[in-house]
Amino acid sequence: MAGGGLVASTNGRQYEGKVTPFVLVTCLVAAMGGLLFGYDLGITGGVTSMEPFLVKFFPGVYKQMKNESADKNQYCKFDNELLTLFTSSLYLAALIASFFASTTTR
């Protein structure tokens, strides 16, 4: 049939699986995981460079960022182990949570 269309075929093989609550939860977990990972990637970089966040949680990094001396490396303004640990802990928590989520998605 030219132009295409939906044709009901009686001799085609049908998938025998059903949409169960387990399948729905698995799809929901996978979708939320992707959403949270993208959200985390987008927000983490922006939040850790915001001045109010740095003033409240990392005042040493804020002072270092505001100290604009000529001999300082302008590329590495956020050179702090604690800030790096904070950022990395978010991804480490996602890694550990993915191991526990594997039983749900199995």
JSON list of C-alpha atoms in Angstrom, two decimals:
[
{"chain": "A", "resi": 1, "resn": "MET", "atom": "CA", "xyz": [0.00, 0.00, 0.00]},
{"chain": "A", "resi": 2, "resn": "ALA", "atom": "CA", "xyz": [1.55, 3.27, -1.06]},
{"chain": "A", "resi": 3, "resn": "GLY", "atom": "CA", "xyz": [1.92, 5.91, 1.62]},
{"chain": "A", "resi": 4, "resn": "GLY", "atom": "CA", "xyz": [2.12, 3.42, 4.46]},
{"chain": "A", "resi": 5, "resn": "GLY", "atom": "CA", "xyz": [-0.46, 2.69, 7.04]},
{"chain": "A", "resi": 6, "resn": "LEU", "atom": "CA", "xyz": [-1.28, 0.46, 9.96]},
{"chain": "A", "resi": 7, "resn": "VAL", "atom": "CA", "xyz": [-2.02, -3.07, 8.88]},
{"chain": "A", "resi": 8, "resn": "ALA", "atom": "CA", "xyz": [-3.24, -5.67, 11.34]},
{"chain": "A", "resi": 9, "resn": "SER", "atom": "CA", "xyz": [-1.48, -8.93, 10.67]},
{"chain": "A", "resi": 10, "resn": "THR", "atom": "CA", "xyz": [-2.70, -12.16, 12.14]},
{"chain": "A", "resi": 11, "resn": "ASN", "atom": "CA", "xyz": [0.37, -14.19, 11.21]},
{"chain": "A", "resi": 12, "resn": "GLY", "atom": "CA", "xyz": [2.91, -11.86, 12.92]},
{"chain": "A", "resi": 13, "resn": "ARG", "atom": "CA", "xyz": [4.56, -12.84, 16.17]},
{"chain": "A", "resi": 14, "resn": "GLN", "atom": "CA", "xyz": [3.27, -11.02, 19.24]},
{"chain": "A", "resi": 15, "resn": "TYR", "atom": "CA", "xyz": [5.43, -10.21, 22.25]},
{"chain": "A", "resi": 16, "resn": "GLU", "atom": "CA", "xyz": [4.20, -12.26, 25.15]},
{"chain": "A", "resi": 17, "resn": "GLY", "atom": "CA", "xyz": [5.45, -10.00, 27.94]},
{"chain": "A", "resi": 18, "resn": "LYS", "atom": "CA", "xyz": [3.08, -7.83, 29.89]},
{"chain": "A", "resi": 19, "resn": "VAL", "atom": "CA", "xyz": [3.41, -4.43, 31.47]},
{"chain": "A", "resi": 20, "resn": "THR", "atom": "CA", "xyz": [3.61, -5.31, 35.14]},
{"chain": "A", "resi": 21, "resn": "PRO", "atom": "CA", "xyz": [4.12, -3.05, 38.15]},
{"chain": "A", "resi": 22, "resn": "PHE", "atom": "CA", "xyz": [7.74, -4.26, 38.25]},
{"chain": "A", "resi": 23, "resn": "VAL", "atom": "CA", "xyz": [8.28, -3.06, 34.66]},
{"chain": "A", "resi": 24, "resn": "LEU", "atom": "CA", "xyz": [6.70, 0.31, 35.47]},
{"chain": "A", "resi": 25, "resn": "VAL", "atom": "CA", "xyz": [8.89, 0.78, 38.54]},
{"chain": "A", "resi": 26, "resn": "THR", "atom": "CA", "xyz": [11.96, -0.18, 36.51]},
{"chain": "A", "resi": 27, "resn": "CYS", "atom": "CA", "xyz": [11.13, 2.39, 33.84]},
{"chain": "A", "resi": 28, "resn": "LEU", "atom": "CA", "xyz": [10.45, 5.02, 36.50]},
{"chain": "A", "resi": 29, "resn": "VAL", "atom": "CA", "xyz": [13.78, 4.33, 38.26]},
{"chain": "A", "resi": 30, "resn": "ALA", "atom": "CA", "xyz": [15.69, 4.50, 34.96]},
{"chain": "A", "resi": 31, "resn": "ALA", "atom": "CA", "xyz": [13.98, 7.74, 33.94]},
{"chain": "A", "resi": 32, "resn": "MET", "atom": "CA", "xyz": [14.56, 9.36, 37.32]},
{"chain": "A", "resi": 33, "resn": "GLY", "atom": "CA", "xyz": [18.19, 8.24, 37.29]},
{"chain": "A", "resi": 34, "resn": "GLY", "atom": "CA", "xyz": [18.78, 9.92, 33.95]},
{"chain": "A", "resi": 35, "resn": "LEU", "atom": "CA", "xyz": [16.92, 13.03, 35.06]},
{"chain": "A", "resi": 36, "resn": "LEU", "atom": "CA", "xyz": [18.87, 13.33, 38.29]},
{"chain": "A", "resi": 37, "resn": "PHE", "atom": "CA", "xyz": [22.21, 12.70, 36.60]},
{"chain": "A", "resi": 38, "resn": "GLY", "atom": "CA", "xyz": [21.57, 15.45, 34.04]},
{"chain": "A", "resi": 39, "resn": "TYR", "atom": "CA", "xyz": [20.26, 17.80, 36.70]},
{"chain": "A", "resi": 40, "resn": "ASP", "atom": "CA", "xyz": [23.29, 17.12, 38.87]},
{"chain": "A", "resi": 41, "resn": "LEU", "atom": "CA", "xyz": [25.70, 17.78, 36.02]},
{"chain": "A", "resi": 42, "resn": "GLY", "atom": "CA", "xyz": [24.00, 21.05, 35.19]},
{"chain": "A", "resi": 43, "resn": "ILE", "atom": "CA", "xyz": [23.64, 22.33, 38.73]},
{"chain": "A", "resi": 44, "resn": "THR", "atom": "CA", "xyz": [26.87, 21.21, 40.38]},
{"chain": "A", "resi": 45, "resn": "GLY", "atom": "CA", "xyz": [29.10, 23.33, 38.19]},
{"chain": "A", "resi": 46, "resn": "GLY", "atom": "CA", "xyz": [26.92, 26.39, 38.58]},
{"chain": "A", "resi": 47, "resn": "VAL", "atom": "CA", "xyz": [26.32, 26.13, 42.31]},
{"chain": "A", "resi": 48, "resn": "THR", "atom": "CA", "xyz": [29.95, 25.64, 43.27]},
{"chain": "A", "resi": 49, "resn": "SER", "atom": "CA", "xyz": [30.87, 28.87, 41.50]},
{"chain": "A", "resi": 50, "resn": "MET", "atom": "CA", "xyz": [28.06, 30.98, 43.01]},
{"chain": "A", "resi": 51, "resn": "GLU", "atom": "CA", "xyz": [29.29, 33.55, 45.50]},
{"chain": "A", "resi": 52, "resn": "PRO", "atom": "CA", "xyz": [26.51, 33.09, 48.14]},
{"chain": "A", "resi": 53, "resn": "PHE", "atom": "CA", "xyz": [27.17, 29.32, 48.20]},
{"chain": "A", "resi": 54, "resn": "LEU", "atom": "CA", "xyz": [30.91, 29.84, 48.59]},
{"chain": "A", "resi": 55, "resn": "VAL", "atom": "CA", "xyz": [30.47, 32.48, 51.31]},
{"chain": "A", "resi": 56, "resn": "LYS", "atom": "CA", "xyz": [28.23, 30.20, 53.38]},
{"chain": "A", "resi": 57, "resn": "PHE", "atom": "CA", "xyz": [29.91, 26.79, 52.92]},
{"chain": "A", "resi": 58, "resn": "PHE", "atom": "CA", "xyz": [33.44, 27.45, 51.61]},
{"chain": "A", "resi": 59, "resn": "PRO", "atom": "CA", "xyz": [34.62, 30.89, 52.79]},
{"chain": "A", "resi": 60, "resn": "GLY", "atom": "CA", "xyz": [38.27, 30.00, 52.18]},
{"chain": "A", "resi": 61, "resn": "VAL", "atom": "CA", "xyz": [37.54, 29.30, 48.52]},
{"chain": "A", "resi": 62, "resn": "TYR", "atom": "CA", "xyz": [35.59, 32.55, 48.27]},
{"chain": "A", "resi": 63, "resn": "LYS", "atom": "CA", "xyz": [38.52, 34.54, 49.69]},
{"chain": "A", "resi": 64, "resn": "GLN", "atom": "CA", "xyz": [40.90, 32.78, 47.34]},
{"chain": "A", "resi": 65, "resn": "MET", "atom": "CA", "xyz": [38.62, 33.54, 44.39]},
{"chain": "A", "resi": 66, "resn": "LYS", "atom": "CA", "xyz": [38.35, 37.22, 45.32]},
{"chain": "A", "resi": 67, "resn": "ASN", "atom": "CA", "xyz": [42.10, 37.56, 45.87]},
{"chain": "A", "resi": 68, "resn": "GLU", "atom": "CA", "xyz": [43.06, 38.67, 42.38]},
{"chain": "A", "resi": 69, "resn": "SER", "atom": "CA", "xyz": [46.83, 38.88, 42.51]},
{"chain": "A", "resi": 70, "resn": "ALA", "atom": "CA", "xyz": [48.83, 39.06, 39.29]},
{"chain": "A", "resi": 71, "resn": "ASP", "atom": "CA", "xyz": [50.96, 36.01, 40.07]},
{"chain": "A", "resi": 72, "resn": "LYS", "atom": "CA", "xyz": [47.96, 33.72, 40.73]},
{"chain": "A", "resi": 73, "resn": "ASN", "atom": "CA", "xyz": [46.85, 31.21, 38.13]},
{"chain": "A", "resi": 74, "resn": "GLN", "atom": "CA", "xyz": [43.48, 32.47, 36.85]},
{"chain": "A", "resi": 75, "resn": "TYR", "atom": "CA", "xyz": [42.57, 29.02, 35.54]},
{"chain": "A", "resi": 76, "resn": "CYS", "atom": "CA", "xyz": [42.41, 27.36, 38.95]},
{"chain": "A", "resi": 77, "resn": "LYS", "atom": "CA", "xyz": [40.32, 29.70, 41.13]},
{"chain": "A", "resi": 78, "resn": "PHE", "atom": "CA", "xyz": [38.56, 26.89, 42.99]},
{"chain": "A", "resi": 79, "resn": "ASP", "atom": "CA", "xyz": [41.64, 25.00, 44.14]},
{"chain": "A", "resi": 80, "resn": "ASN", "atom": "CA", "xyz": [40.36, 23.46, 47.36]},
{"chain": "A", "resi": 81, "resn": "GLU", "atom": "CA", "xyz": [40.34, 19.81, 48.42]},
{"chain": "A", "resi": 82, "resn": "LEU", "atom": "CA", "xyz": [37.14, 20.15, 50.47]},
{"chain": "A", "resi": 83, "resn": "LEU", "atom": "CA", "xyz": [35.21, 21.66, 47.56]},
{"chain": "A", "resi": 84, "resn": "THR", "atom": "CA", "xyz": [36.52, 18.90, 45.31]},
{"chain": "A", "resi": 85, "resn": "LEU", "atom": "CA", "xyz": [35.47, 16.29, 47.88]},
{"chain": "A", "resi": 86, "resn": "PHE", "atom": "CA", "xyz": [31.98, 17.83, 48.05]},
{"chain": "A", "resi": 87, "resn": "THR", "atom": "CA", "xyz": [31.58, 17.72, 44.28]},
{"chain": "A", "resi": 88, "resn": "SER", "atom": "CA", "xyz": [32.96, 14.19, 44.00]},
{"chain": "A", "resi": 89, "resn": "SER", "atom": "CA", "xyz": [30.78, 12.89, 46.83]},
{"chain": "A", "resi": 90, "resn": "LEU", "atom": "CA", "xyz": [27.69, 13.60, 44.74]},
{"chain": "A", "resi": 91, "resn": "TYR", "atom": "CA", "xyz": [28.94, 11.35, 41.96]},
{"chain": "A", "resi": 92, "resn": "LEU", "atom": "CA", "xyz": [30.19, 8.72, 44.42]},
{"chain": "A", "resi": 93, "resn": "ALA", "atom": "CA", "xyz": [26.73, 8.63, 46.03]},
{"chain": "A", "resi": 94, "resn": "ALA", "atom": "CA", "xyz": [25.19, 8.12, 42.58]},
{"chain": "A", "resi": 95, "resn": "LEU", "atom": "CA", "xyz": [27.59, 5.25, 41.90]},
{"chain": "A", "resi": 96, "resn": "ILE", "atom": "CA", "xyz": [26.77, 3.51, 45.18]},
{"chain": "A", "resi": 97, "resn": "ALA", "atom": "CA", "xyz": [23.03, 4.03, 44.68]},
{"chain": "A", "resi": 98, "resn": "SER", "atom": "CA", "xyz": [23.25, 2.47, 41.22]},
{"chain": "A", "resi": 99, "resn": "PHE", "atom": "CA", "xyz": [24.50, -0.78, 42.75]},
{"chain": "A", "resi": 100, "resn": "PHE", "atom": "CA", "xyz": [21.43, -0.96, 44.99]},
{"chain": "A", "resi": 101, "resn": "ALA", "atom": "CA", "xyz": [19.13, 0.02, 42.12]},
{"chain": "A", "resi": 102, "resn": "SER", "atom": "CA", "xyz": [20.42, -2.91, 40.03]},
{"chain": "A", "resi": 103, "resn": "THR", "atom": "CA", "xyz": [18.17, -5.36, 41.88]},
{"chain": "A", "resi": 104, "resn": "THR", "atom": "CA", "xyz": [15.16, -3.27, 40.90]},
{"chain": "A", "resi": 105, "resn": "THR", "atom": "CA", "xyz": [16.17, -2.99, 37.26]},
{"chain": "A", "resi": 106, "resn": "ARG", "atom": "CA", "xyz": [17.15, -6.64, 36.92]}
]
